[in-house]
mmCIF file of C-alpha atoms and ligand atoms in Angstrom:
data_model
loop_
_atom_site.group_PDB
_atom_site.id
_atom_site.type_symbol
_atom_site.label_atom_id
_atom_site.label_comp_id
_atom_site.label_asym_id
_atom_site.label_seq_id
_atom_site.Cartn_x
_atom_site.Cartn_y
_atom_site.Cartn_z
ATOM 1 C CA MET A 1 43.183 -68.390 -62.920
ATOM 2 C CA VAL A 2 46.498 -69.003 -64.680
ATOM 3 C CA GLN A 3 48.742 -71.398 -62.790
ATOM 4 C CA SER A 4 52.427 -70.578 -62.630
ATOM 5 C CA SER A 5 55.190 -73.105 -62.181
ATOM 6 C CA ALA A 6 57.549 -70.388 -60.921
ATOM 7 C CA SER A 7 59.316 -71.488 -57.766
ATOM 8 C CA PRO A 8 61.127 -69.091 -55.483
ATOM 9 C CA ARG A 9 64.893 -68.742 -55.674
ATOM 10 C CA ALA A 10 66.991 -67.145 -52.975
ATOM 11 C CA ALA A 11 68.758 -64.220 -54.647
ATOM 12 C CA THR A 12 69.299 -60.662 -53.445
ATOM 13 C CA CYS A 13 67.942 -58.066 -55.853
ATOM 14 C CA PRO A 14 70.575 -55.467 -56.851
ATOM 15 C CA ALA A 15 67.876 -52.787 -57.271
ATOM 16 C CA CYS A 16 65.726 -53.167 -54.138
ATOM 17 C CA GLY A 17 67.473 -55.692 -51.877
ATOM 18 C CA HIS A 18 64.507 -58.112 -51.861
ATOM 19 C CA HIS A 19 65.513 -61.734 -51.408
ATOM 20 C CA VAL A 20 63.013 -63.697 -53.483
ATOM 21 C CA ALA A 21 63.282 -64.050 -57.263
ATOM 22 C CA VAL A 22 61.937 -66.444 -59.870
ATOM 23 C CA SER A 23 63.527 -67.856 -63.018
ATOM 24 C CA PHE A 24 63.174 -65.452 -65.936
ATOM 25 C CA TYR A 25 65.458 -66.492 -68.822
ATOM 26 C CA GLU A 26 67.734 -69.494 -69.345
ATOM 27 C CA GLY A 27 70.219 -68.304 -71.957
ATOM 28 C CA GLY A 28 72.616 -71.260 -71.834
ATOM 29 C CA SER A 29 76.332 -70.489 -71.776
ATOM 30 C CA GLN A 30 77.838 -67.711 -73.870
ATOM 31 C CA PRO A 31 81.168 -65.921 -74.087
ATOM 32 C CA LEU A 32 81.371 -62.204 -73.276
ATOM 33 C CA ALA A 33 79.448 -60.397 -76.008
ATOM 34 C CA THR A 34 80.943 -56.909 -76.037
ATOM 35 C CA LEU A 35 84.180 -56.995 -74.084
ATOM 36 C CA ALA A 36 86.049 -60.060 -75.377
ATOM 37 C CA TRP A 37 87.337 -58.639 -78.700
ATOM 38 C CA PRO A 38 88.853 -61.881 -80.076
ATOM 39 C CA LYS A 39 91.599 -61.417 -82.683
ATOM 40 C CA SER A 40 91.026 -64.643 -84.649
ATOM 41 C CA GLN A 41 88.336 -67.172 -85.457
ATOM 42 C CA LYS A 42 90.079 -69.745 -83.274
ATOM 43 C CA ALA A 43 90.276 -67.317 -80.367
ATOM 44 C CA ALA A 44 86.627 -66.364 -80.874
ATOM 45 C CA ARG A 45 85.510 -69.993 -80.755
ATOM 46 C CA SER A 46 87.580 -70.890 -77.744
ATOM 47 C CA LEU A 47 86.489 -68.018 -75.530
ATOM 48 C CA PRO A 48 85.391 -69.062 -72.052
ATOM 49 C CA LYS A 49 81.625 -69.304 -71.667
ATOM 50 C CA PHE A 50 79.491 -68.136 -68.791
ATOM 51 C CA HIS A 51 76.022 -69.185 -67.696
ATOM 52 C CA LEU A 52 73.123 -66.822 -68.412
ATOM 53 C CA ASP A 53 70.726 -67.657 -65.598
ATOM 54 C CA PHE A 54 68.506 -64.599 -65.388
ATOM 55 C CA VAL A 55 65.940 -64.267 -62.597
ATOM 56 C CA ARG A 56 63.346 -61.619 -61.840
ATOM 57 C CA CYS A 57 62.844 -60.007 -58.437
ATOM 58 C CA VAL A 58 59.256 -60.614 -57.359
ATOM 59 C CA SER A 59 59.170 -57.343 -55.418
ATOM 60 C CA CYS A 60 60.355 -54.728 -57.950
ATOM 61 C CA GLY A 61 60.595 -56.652 -61.251
ATOM 62 C CA HIS A 62 64.349 -56.168 -61.712
ATOM 63 C CA VAL A 63 66.012 -58.745 -63.983
ATOM 64 C CA PHE A 64 69.474 -60.052 -63.144
ATOM 65 C CA ASN A 65 71.854 -62.927 -63.797
ATOM 66 C CA VAL A 66 72.371 -64.785 -60.529
ATOM 67 C CA THR A 67 75.574 -66.440 -61.755
ATOM 68 C CA PHE A 68 77.235 -63.142 -62.678
ATOM 69 C CA ASP A 69 80.745 -62.672 -61.327
ATOM 70 C CA TYR A 70 82.431 -59.310 -61.830
ATOM 71 C CA GLU A 71 85.794 -61.106 -61.963
ATOM 72 C CA ASN A 72 84.870 -62.486 -65.385
ATOM 73 C CA VAL A 73 84.401 -59.037 -66.927
ATOM 74 C CA PRO A 74 87.635 -57.281 -67.884
ATOM 75 C CA TYR A 75 86.485 -53.668 -67.726
ATOM 76 C CA SER A 76 89.992 -52.650 -66.777
ATOM 77 C CA GLU A 77 91.453 -54.004 -70.015
ATOM 78 C CA LYS A 78 88.845 -53.064 -72.589
ATOM 79 C CA PRO A 79 86.893 -49.823 -72.647
ATOM 80 C CA ASN A 80 83.143 -50.199 -72.803
ATOM 81 C CA LEU A 81 82.388 -47.675 -75.530
ATOM 82 C CA MET A 82 78.665 -48.049 -75.873
ATOM 83 C CA PHE A 83 77.530 -44.788 -77.371
ATOM 84 C CA ASN A 84 76.851 -44.390 -81.054
ATOM 85 C CA HIS A 85 76.198 -41.126 -82.822
ATOM 86 C CA GLY A 86 72.857 -41.970 -84.466
ATOM 87 C CA ASN A 87 70.345 -39.158 -84.889
ATOM 88 C CA SER A 88 67.796 -40.289 -82.330
ATOM 89 C CA TRP A 89 70.536 -40.913 -79.799
ATOM 90 C CA SER A 90 71.994 -37.425 -80.366
ATOM 91 C CA GLY A 91 68.514 -35.942 -80.038
ATOM 92 C CA PHE A 92 68.016 -37.723 -76.735
ATOM 93 C CA LEU A 93 71.403 -36.529 -75.466
ATOM 94 C CA ASN A 94 70.552 -32.933 -76.395
ATOM 95 C CA ASN A 95 67.310 -33.181 -74.431
ATOM 96 C CA VAL A 96 69.159 -34.617 -71.444
ATOM 97 C CA ARG A 97 71.745 -31.834 -71.610
ATOM 98 C CA SER A 98 69.011 -29.152 -71.657
ATOM 99 C CA ALA A 99 67.215 -30.773 -68.733
ATOM 100 C CA ILE A 100 70.462 -30.934 -66.754
ATOM 101 C CA LEU A 101 71.401 -27.312 -67.537
ATOM 102 C CA LYS A 102 68.065 -26.179 -66.090
ATOM 103 C CA GLN A 103 69.080 -27.728 -62.750
ATOM 104 C CA LEU A 104 72.442 -25.975 -62.593
ATOM 105 C CA PRO A 105 73.438 -22.676 -60.984
ATOM 106 C CA GLU A 106 75.619 -20.120 -62.837
ATOM 107 C CA SER A 107 78.933 -21.610 -61.749
ATOM 108 C CA PRO A 108 78.149 -25.209 -60.944
ATOM 109 C CA VAL A 109 80.294 -28.015 -59.631
ATOM 110 C CA VAL A 110 79.362 -31.083 -61.666
ATOM 111 C CA VAL A 111 80.667 -34.606 -61.104
ATOM 112 C CA GLU A 112 80.227 -37.415 -63.605
ATOM 113 C CA ILE A 113 80.743 -40.961 -62.381
ATOM 114 C CA GLY A 114 81.912 -43.137 -65.277
ATOM 115 C CA TYR A 115 82.555 -40.420 -67.859
ATOM 116 C CA GLY A 116 83.737 -42.844 -70.608
ATOM 117 C CA ASP A 117 85.062 -40.710 -73.471
ATOM 118 C CA GLY A 118 84.314 -37.493 -71.572
ATOM 119 C CA ALA A 119 82.140 -36.076 -74.382
ATOM 120 C CA PHE A 120 78.998 -35.588 -72.312
ATOM 121 C CA LEU A 121 80.802 -33.732 -69.539
ATOM 122 C CA SER A 122 82.715 -31.586 -72.072
ATOM 123 C CA GLY A 123 79.408 -30.710 -73.761
ATOM 124 C CA LEU A 124 78.018 -29.484 -70.451
ATOM 125 C CA SER A 125 81.113 -27.436 -69.667
ATOM 126 C CA GLU A 126 80.890 -25.750 -73.066
ATOM 127 C CA ALA A 127 77.203 -24.954 -72.547
ATOM 128 C CA ARG A 128 77.762 -23.574 -69.030
ATOM 129 C CA PRO A 129 81.373 -22.350 -68.829
ATOM 130 C CA GLY A 130 82.618 -20.979 -65.551
ATOM 131 C CA GLY A 131 81.770 -24.050 -63.525
ATOM 132 C CA ARG A 132 83.920 -26.933 -62.429
ATOM 133 C CA TYR A 133 83.419 -30.271 -64.199
ATOM 134 C CA ILE A 134 85.071 -33.354 -62.731
ATOM 135 C CA GLY A 135 84.820 -36.847 -64.194
ATOM 136 C CA PHE A 136 85.645 -40.126 -62.435
ATOM 137 C CA ASP A 137 86.345 -43.294 -64.390
ATOM 138 C CA PRO A 138 89.197 -45.724 -63.731
ATOM 139 C CA ASN A 139 89.073 -46.760 -67.395
ATOM 140 C CA GLY A 140 88.066 -43.452 -68.952
ATOM 141 C CA ALA A 141 89.784 -41.454 -71.687
ATOM 142 C CA SER A 142 92.250 -38.707 -70.813
ATOM 143 C CA ALA A 143 91.150 -35.090 -70.995
ATOM 144 C CA ALA A 144 90.693 -33.682 -74.504
ATOM 145 C CA ASN A 145 90.421 -30.100 -73.276
ATOM 146 C CA THR A 146 91.094 -28.150 -70.137
ATOM 147 C CA SER A 147 87.461 -27.281 -69.361
ATOM 148 C CA VAL A 148 86.977 -30.635 -67.662
ATOM 149 C CA GLU A 149 89.018 -32.424 -65.031
ATOM 150 C CA LEU A 150 89.124 -36.160 -65.682
ATOM 151 C CA ARG A 151 90.319 -38.439 -62.919
ATOM 152 C CA ALA A 152 91.238 -42.061 -63.635
ATOM 153 C CA GLU A 153 89.881 -43.331 -60.336
ATOM 154 C CA LEU A 154 86.701 -44.644 -58.731
ATOM 155 C CA PHE A 155 84.344 -42.156 -57.129
ATOM 156 C CA ASP A 156 84.509 -42.535 -53.366
ATOM 157 C CA PRO A 157 81.341 -40.935 -51.911
ATOM 158 C CA ALA A 158 82.773 -40.153 -48.456
ATOM 159 C CA ARG A 159 85.974 -38.592 -49.761
ATOM 160 C CA HIS A 160 84.853 -36.925 -52.976
ATOM 161 C CA LEU A 161 81.520 -35.476 -51.801
ATOM 162 C CA ALA A 162 83.406 -33.757 -48.979
ATOM 163 C CA GLU A 163 86.184 -32.565 -51.278
ATOM 164 C CA LEU A 164 84.094 -31.299 -54.196
ATOM 165 C CA LYS A 165 80.664 -30.416 -52.725
ATOM 166 C CA PRO A 166 78.995 -30.963 -56.116
ATOM 167 C CA ASP A 167 75.700 -29.348 -57.124
ATOM 168 C CA LEU A 168 74.992 -32.209 -59.498
ATOM 169 C CA ILE A 169 76.232 -35.774 -59.888
ATOM 170 C CA ILE A 170 75.697 -37.494 -63.208
ATOM 171 C CA SER A 171 75.880 -41.226 -63.756
ATOM 172 C CA ARG A 172 74.951 -42.513 -67.184
ATOM 173 C CA HIS A 173 75.032 -46.226 -68.039
ATOM 174 C CA VAL A 174 77.058 -47.163 -64.984
ATOM 175 C CA LEU A 175 74.578 -48.446 -62.391
ATOM 176 C CA GLU A 176 73.600 -51.454 -64.498
ATOM 177 C CA HIS A 177 77.248 -52.592 -64.344
ATOM 178 C CA LEU A 178 77.510 -52.421 -60.572
ATOM 179 C CA VAL A 179 76.998 -55.522 -58.458
ATOM 180 C CA ASN A 180 75.196 -53.419 -55.851
ATOM 181 C CA PRO A 181 73.784 -50.205 -57.388
ATOM 182 C CA LEU A 182 71.270 -49.731 -54.554
ATOM 183 C CA GLY A 183 74.086 -49.902 -52.016
ATOM 184 C CA PHE A 184 76.163 -47.392 -53.964
ATOM 185 C CA LEU A 185 73.321 -44.850 -54.083
ATOM 186 C CA GLN A 186 72.475 -45.415 -50.421
ATOM 187 C CA GLN A 187 76.104 -44.779 -49.549
ATOM 188 C CA MET A 188 76.077 -41.544 -51.552
ATOM 189 C CA SER A 189 72.883 -40.395 -49.837
ATOM 190 C CA PHE A 190 74.252 -41.261 -46.411
ATOM 191 C CA CYS A 191 77.521 -39.414 -47.063
ATOM 192 C CA ALA A 192 75.624 -36.377 -48.393
ATOM 193 C CA SER A 193 73.468 -36.338 -45.238
ATOM 194 C CA MET A 194 76.498 -36.539 -42.983
ATOM 195 C CA LEU A 195 77.881 -33.504 -44.838
ATOM 196 C CA GLN A 196 74.472 -31.826 -44.552
ATOM 197 C CA SER A 197 74.330 -31.369 -48.313
ATOM 198 C CA ALA A 198 71.699 -32.486 -50.796
ATOM 199 C CA PRO A 199 73.197 -32.624 -54.295
ATOM 200 C CA VAL A 200 70.988 -33.494 -57.248
ATOM 201 C CA VAL A 201 71.734 -36.703 -59.147
ATOM 202 C CA TYR A 202 70.958 -37.473 -62.770
ATOM 203 C CA LEU A 203 70.927 -41.233 -63.300
ATOM 204 C CA GLU A 204 70.435 -43.000 -66.611
ATOM 205 C CA VAL A 205 70.371 -46.709 -67.467
ATOM 206 C CA PRO A 206 68.944 -48.969 -70.192
ATOM 207 C CA CYS A 207 65.311 -49.996 -69.656
ATOM 208 C CA VAL A 208 64.085 -53.508 -70.484
ATOM 209 C CA ASP A 209 60.308 -52.908 -70.307
ATOM 210 C CA ALA A 210 60.008 -53.310 -74.088
ATOM 211 C CA ALA A 211 62.407 -56.261 -74.185
ATOM 212 C CA ILE A 212 60.235 -58.069 -71.640
ATOM 213 C CA SER A 213 56.896 -57.369 -73.321
ATOM 214 C CA SER A 214 58.183 -58.291 -76.790
ATOM 215 C CA ARG A 215 60.047 -61.418 -75.552
ATOM 216 C CA ARG A 216 63.387 -60.079 -76.816
ATOM 217 C CA THR A 217 66.296 -62.242 -75.663
ATOM 218 C CA VAL A 218 69.283 -60.398 -77.161
ATOM 219 C CA ASP A 219 69.351 -57.810 -74.370
ATOM 220 C CA PHE A 220 70.278 -60.484 -71.861
ATOM 221 C CA TYR A 221 73.957 -61.306 -72.224
ATOM 222 C CA TYR A 222 76.682 -61.701 -69.641
ATOM 223 C CA GLU A 223 77.904 -58.107 -69.409
ATOM 224 C CA HIS A 224 74.275 -56.950 -69.069
ATOM 225 C CA SER A 225 73.869 -58.802 -65.808
ATOM 226 C CA SER A 226 71.526 -56.318 -64.148
ATOM 227 C CA GLN A 227 68.622 -54.885 -66.132
ATOM 228 C CA PHE A 228 66.281 -52.187 -64.933
ATOM 229 C CA THR A 229 62.573 -51.916 -65.587
ATOM 230 C CA THR A 230 60.688 -48.669 -64.958
ATOM 231 C CA GLU A 231 59.456 -50.189 -61.719
ATOM 232 C CA SER A 232 62.818 -51.470 -60.459
ATOM 233 C CA PHE A 233 64.613 -48.214 -61.312
ATOM 234 C CA THR A 234 61.941 -46.151 -59.525
ATOM 235 C CA LYS A 235 61.971 -48.466 -56.518
ATOM 236 C CA MET A 236 65.771 -48.259 -56.270
ATOM 237 C CA LEU A 237 65.641 -44.453 -56.279
ATOM 238 C CA SER A 238 62.841 -44.399 -53.718
ATOM 239 C CA LEU A 239 65.003 -46.584 -51.433
ATOM 240 C CA SER A 240 68.182 -44.584 -51.893
ATOM 241 C CA THR A 241 67.457 -40.883 -52.430
ATOM 242 C CA HIS A 242 65.739 -38.114 -50.500
ATOM 243 C CA GLU A 243 63.293 -36.991 -53.177
ATOM 244 C CA ILE A 244 62.616 -38.058 -56.760
ATOM 245 C CA PHE A 245 61.938 -35.014 -58.970
ATOM 246 C CA GLU A 246 61.411 -36.768 -62.290
ATOM 247 C CA ILE A 247 61.492 -40.191 -63.896
ATOM 248 C CA GLY A 248 61.466 -40.221 -67.692
ATOM 249 C CA HIS A 249 62.247 -42.322 -70.718
ATOM 250 C CA GLY A 250 64.275 -41.662 -73.839
ATOM 251 C CA TYR A 251 65.165 -43.368 -77.068
ATOM 252 C CA GLU A 252 61.724 -44.947 -77.647
ATOM 253 C CA GLY A 253 61.549 -46.155 -74.057
ATOM 254 C CA GLU A 254 64.841 -48.074 -74.242
ATOM 255 C CA VAL A 255 66.477 -45.759 -71.722
ATOM 256 C CA ILE A 256 65.189 -44.611 -68.342
ATOM 257 C CA PHE A 257 66.475 -41.627 -66.393
ATOM 258 C CA GLY A 258 65.766 -39.942 -63.089
ATOM 259 C CA PHE A 259 66.482 -36.672 -61.311
ATOM 260 C CA ALA A 260 66.565 -36.907 -57.526
ATOM 261 C CA SER A 261 68.184 -35.248 -54.537
ATOM 262 C CA LEU A 262 70.515 -37.253 -52.333
ATOM 263 C CA GLY A 263 69.834 -37.600 -48.646
ATOM 264 C CA ALA A 264 69.224 -40.255 -46.013
ATOM 265 C CA PRO A 265 66.484 -40.290 -43.349
ATOM 266 C CA VAL A 266 67.204 -38.467 -40.065
ATOM 267 C CA THR A 267 67.449 -41.849 -38.332
ATOM 268 C CA ALA A 268 70.492 -42.739 -40.476
ATOM 269 C CA ARG A 269 72.471 -39.839 -38.996
ATOM 270 C CA GLU A 270 71.233 -40.702 -35.506
ATOM 271 C CA HIS A 271 72.275 -44.341 -35.855
ATOM 272 C CA ALA A 272 75.658 -43.267 -37.175
ATOM 273 C CA PHE A 273 76.251 -40.916 -34.235
ATOM 274 C CA GLN A 274 75.117 -43.582 -31.755
ATOM 275 C CA ALA A 275 77.408 -46.168 -33.381
ATOM 276 C CA ASP A 276 80.325 -43.756 -33.286
ATOM 277 C CA ALA A 277 79.729 -43.049 -29.583
ATOM 278 C CA PHE A 278 79.580 -46.795 -28.826
ATOM 279 C CA TYR A 279 82.763 -47.356 -30.832
ATOM 280 C CA ARG A 280 84.745 -44.640 -29.077
ATOM 281 C CA GLU A 281 83.404 -45.257 -25.578
ATOM 282 C CA THR A 282 83.963 -49.021 -25.715
ATOM 283 C CA GLU A 283 87.556 -48.339 -26.790
ATOM 284 C CA ASP A 284 87.972 -46.067 -23.762
ATOM 285 C CA GLY A 285 86.203 -48.714 -21.662
ATOM 286 C CA HIS A 286 88.615 -51.359 -22.890
ATOM 287 C CA ASN A 287 91.594 -49.315 -21.731
ATOM 288 C CA ALA A 288 89.975 -48.480 -18.380
ATOM 289 C CA ILE A 289 88.919 -52.063 -17.576
ATOM 290 C CA CYS A 290 92.284 -53.538 -18.608
ATOM 291 C CA LYS A 291 93.900 -51.107 -16.160
ATOM 292 C CA GLU A 292 91.400 -51.952 -13.400
ATOM 293 C CA LEU A 293 92.084 -55.679 -13.911
ATOM 294 C CA ALA A 294 95.833 -55.051 -13.788
ATOM 295 C CA ASP A 295 95.409 -53.064 -10.528
ATOM 296 C CA LEU A 296 93.272 -55.860 -9.090
ATOM 297 C CA HIS A 297 95.980 -58.387 -9.904
ATOM 298 C CA VAL A 298 98.724 -56.208 -8.421
ATOM 299 C CA SER A 299 96.652 -55.703 -5.236
ATOM 300 C CA GLY A 300 97.155 -59.389 -4.484
ATOM 301 C CA LYS A 301 93.448 -60.049 -4.033
ATOM 302 C CA ARG A 302 92.271 -63.529 -4.964
ATOM 303 C CA VAL A 303 89.858 -63.285 -7.887
ATOM 304 C CA ALA A 304 87.382 -65.691 -9.497
ATOM 305 C CA LEU A 305 85.492 -65.209 -12.745
ATOM 306 C CA TRP A 306 81.951 -66.580 -12.780
ATOM 307 C CA GLY A 307 81.056 -68.321 -16.040
ATOM 308 C CA GLY A 308 83.402 -69.898 -18.548
ATOM 309 C CA THR A 309 81.554 -69.693 -21.860
ATOM 310 C CA GLY A 310 79.371 -67.263 -23.825
ATOM 311 C CA LYS A 311 79.412 -63.723 -22.366
ATOM 312 C CA SER A 312 82.015 -64.675 -19.761
ATOM 313 C CA ALA A 313 84.367 -66.038 -22.432
ATOM 314 C CA ALA A 314 83.766 -62.879 -24.504
ATOM 315 C CA PHE A 315 84.642 -60.743 -21.464
ATOM 316 C CA MET A 316 87.833 -62.652 -20.774
ATOM 317 C CA CYS A 317 89.006 -62.558 -24.385
ATOM 318 C CA HIS A 318 88.158 -58.880 -24.873
ATOM 319 C CA TYR A 319 89.810 -57.655 -21.690
ATOM 320 C CA GLY A 320 92.744 -60.087 -21.756
ATOM 321 C CA VAL A 321 91.813 -61.993 -18.573
ATOM 322 C CA ASP A 322 94.671 -64.448 -18.928
ATOM 323 C CA ALA A 323 95.105 -67.736 -17.091
ATOM 324 C CA GLN A 324 98.374 -66.626 -15.452
ATOM 325 C CA ARG A 325 96.948 -63.627 -13.545
ATOM 326 C CA PHE A 326 93.363 -64.933 -13.208
ATOM 327 C CA PRO A 327 93.461 -68.738 -13.046
ATOM 328 C CA VAL A 328 90.147 -69.311 -11.211
ATOM 329 C CA VAL A 329 87.014 -69.663 -13.326
ATOM 330 C CA VAL A 330 83.836 -71.266 -11.986
ATOM 331 C CA ASP A 331 80.445 -71.952 -13.538
ATOM 332 C CA SER A 332 76.921 -72.688 -12.263
ATOM 333 C CA ASP A 333 76.682 -75.535 -14.771
ATOM 334 C CA GLN A 334 78.367 -78.726 -13.613
ATOM 335 C CA ASN A 335 78.438 -80.013 -17.198
ATOM 336 C CA LYS A 336 80.978 -77.334 -18.128
ATOM 337 C CA ALA A 337 83.401 -78.398 -15.386
ATOM 338 C CA GLY A 338 86.603 -79.875 -16.805
ATOM 339 C CA THR A 339 86.383 -77.910 -20.061
ATOM 340 C CA PHE A 340 88.440 -74.810 -20.730
ATOM 341 C CA VAL A 341 87.651 -71.144 -21.467
ATOM 342 C CA PRO A 342 87.818 -70.567 -25.231
ATOM 343 C CA GLY A 343 90.744 -68.303 -26.045
ATOM 344 C CA THR A 344 92.233 -67.768 -22.574
ATOM 345 C CA GLY A 345 92.425 -71.431 -21.503
ATOM 346 C CA GLN A 346 91.491 -71.452 -17.784
ATOM 347 C CA GLU A 347 90.049 -74.770 -16.622
ATOM 348 C CA ILE A 348 86.378 -74.263 -15.748
ATOM 349 C CA ARG A 349 85.428 -75.606 -12.313
ATOM 350 C CA PHE A 350 82.010 -76.192 -10.761
ATOM 351 C CA ARG A 351 81.011 -73.340 -8.408
ATOM 352 C CA ASP A 352 81.493 -75.516 -5.277
ATOM 353 C CA TYR A 353 85.237 -75.228 -5.902
ATOM 354 C CA LEU A 354 84.934 -71.845 -4.136
ATOM 355 C CA LEU A 355 83.728 -73.535 -0.910
ATOM 356 C CA ASP A 356 87.237 -74.765 -0.166
ATOM 357 C CA HIS A 357 89.219 -72.253 -2.273
ATOM 358 C CA ASP A 358 88.474 -68.824 -0.844
ATOM 359 C CA VAL A 359 88.523 -65.757 -3.066
ATOM 360 C CA ASP A 360 88.178 -62.058 -2.223
ATOM 361 C CA VAL A 361 86.548 -60.860 -5.430
ATOM 362 C CA ILE A 362 84.120 -62.483 -7.877
ATOM 363 C CA ILE A 363 83.707 -60.913 -11.308
ATOM 364 C CA ILE A 364 80.378 -61.713 -12.975
ATOM 365 C CA PRO A 365 80.572 -60.844 -16.711
ATOM 366 C CA PRO A 366 76.869 -61.548 -17.621
ATOM 367 C CA GLN A 367 75.395 -58.493 -15.827
ATOM 368 C CA TRP A 368 71.730 -59.408 -16.298
ATOM 369 C CA ARG A 369 72.272 -62.748 -14.534
ATOM 370 C CA ALA A 370 74.227 -61.166 -11.658
ATOM 371 C CA ALA A 371 71.260 -61.052 -9.256
ATOM 372 C CA ASP A 372 70.556 -64.784 -9.740
ATOM 373 C CA ILE A 373 74.231 -65.671 -9.426
ATOM 374 C CA ILE A 374 74.546 -63.662 -6.209
ATOM 375 C CA SER A 375 71.555 -65.592 -4.751
ATOM 376 C CA GLU A 376 73.280 -68.801 -5.798
ATOM 377 C CA ILE A 377 76.514 -67.664 -4.112
ATOM 378 C CA THR A 378 74.660 -66.854 -0.875
ATOM 379 C CA GLN A 379 72.507 -69.989 -0.872
ATOM 380 C CA ASN A 380 75.523 -72.216 -1.329
ATOM 381 C CA GLY A 381 77.502 -70.568 1.436
ATOM 382 C CA ILE A 382 80.202 -69.124 -0.794
ATOM 383 C CA VAL A 383 81.824 -66.083 0.778
ATOM 384 C CA CYS A 384 83.534 -63.158 -0.920
ATOM 385 C CA GLU A 385 84.249 -59.566 -0.068
ATOM 386 C CA GLN A 386 83.243 -57.940 -3.353
ATOM 387 C CA VAL A 387 81.317 -58.700 -6.547
ATOM 388 C CA LEU A 388 82.315 -56.758 -9.648
ATOM 389 C CA ILE A 389 80.398 -56.286 -12.909
ATOM 390 C CA GLU A 390 81.204 -54.342 -16.075
ATOM 391 C CA HIS A 391 79.120 -51.175 -16.473
ATOM 392 C CA LEU A 392 79.667 -48.096 -18.665
ATOM 393 C CA GLY A 393 83.293 -48.896 -19.340
ATOM 394 C CA HIS A 394 84.367 -49.725 -15.766
ATOM 395 C CA LEU A 395 84.359 -52.570 -13.299
ATOM 396 C CA ILE A 396 81.931 -51.508 -10.581
ATOM 397 C CA ASP A 397 80.904 -52.895 -7.209
ATOM 398 C CA TYR A 398 77.554 -54.680 -7.634
ATOM 399 C CA ASN A 399 76.440 -53.939 -4.080
ATOM 400 C CA ARG A 400 77.651 -50.348 -3.656
ATOM 401 C CA ASP A 401 77.579 -48.679 -7.078
ATOM 402 C CA GLN A 402 74.726 -47.462 -9.285
ATOM 403 C CA HIS A 403 73.564 -49.810 -12.083
ATOM 404 C CA PRO A 404 70.331 -51.226 -13.555
ATOM 405 C CA TYR A 405 70.917 -54.926 -12.742
ATOM 406 C CA ARG A 406 69.556 -55.047 -9.195
ATOM 407 C CA VAL A 407 66.228 -56.854 -8.725
HETATM 408 ZN ZN1 ZN B 501 63.917 -55.968 -56.499
#
């Protein structure tokens, strides 16, 4: 058996989100290779250098530079014009165009994310006129003809999927430049699901299978910080789309593409609806409980809060239980006596303080400990007229109202 000296490195994979990688290629320090455009020999030699510390995800095989920082790459200043017009490349593009046209209805809405010079989108609009073709690229060229609509902005899945309801979304040679391509696709799928639509995506990126097997190093420079293999590209799509229709290669295997439909699992929508309900109802609860506390204060009743740290401190901070209106805070733990409630500042006293300082109402913020605390209150001879806990956005009476914290 071959022994490997590879040791694990903590790094989050951009393609699959796995957290273990191993060293793959130490490329030393190099200046930007395609985007620097120095104007003189002196400028070229004095360009800042960046570390090429490529690792490989042990789960999906993706290759990425762990030291990459997007801040060092001036996409906004220099266009990244990567496409040449060689014969094989043109042949590949023609095949892609035909494959895409087969997916489109008569009058399609097509979005391209990162349209570059706009040529690919224009080609599609000429082949299938009558549709709507919209490109997004903050650094893209301006429109050469009126058959396409080019927007110099980033594609925002939530906003633009709702606005445009595209049949097809194209993204060619963009995902490998994103810090979190998996996250971007998952966001698109989630937004599509929330809109109950399932647009098709065509995604295309460079593929480093051949570079890896032939020990090529020139593919790994700073701007190429995230490099897909067939496996990592497929894994990313399987984790971020509803259904993969096709994965294929072009240009002698140097490019990989995929057709898939967007969509998130049913549970994603359910979690989103549950989160939204929690968000709205706890806002309502905040208003209701603040009012109930204000009424309690105005009633003139003497109130103590039980517990001065953890959940009790969270309760007091969230609902504005200030030291002026609610100065009495006690705790079961004698060690906390003499310290102060974080945020609101009441001095925390040991529970026996209530033996010679009568109160009418005790509020117990940690609901699941309420039964134990009430036994403690009774056993120690502390008397009060009412115990309140927070439940479903209100302060309720522990002894009289319905709740799940009785034992
Ligand atoms: Zn991975």
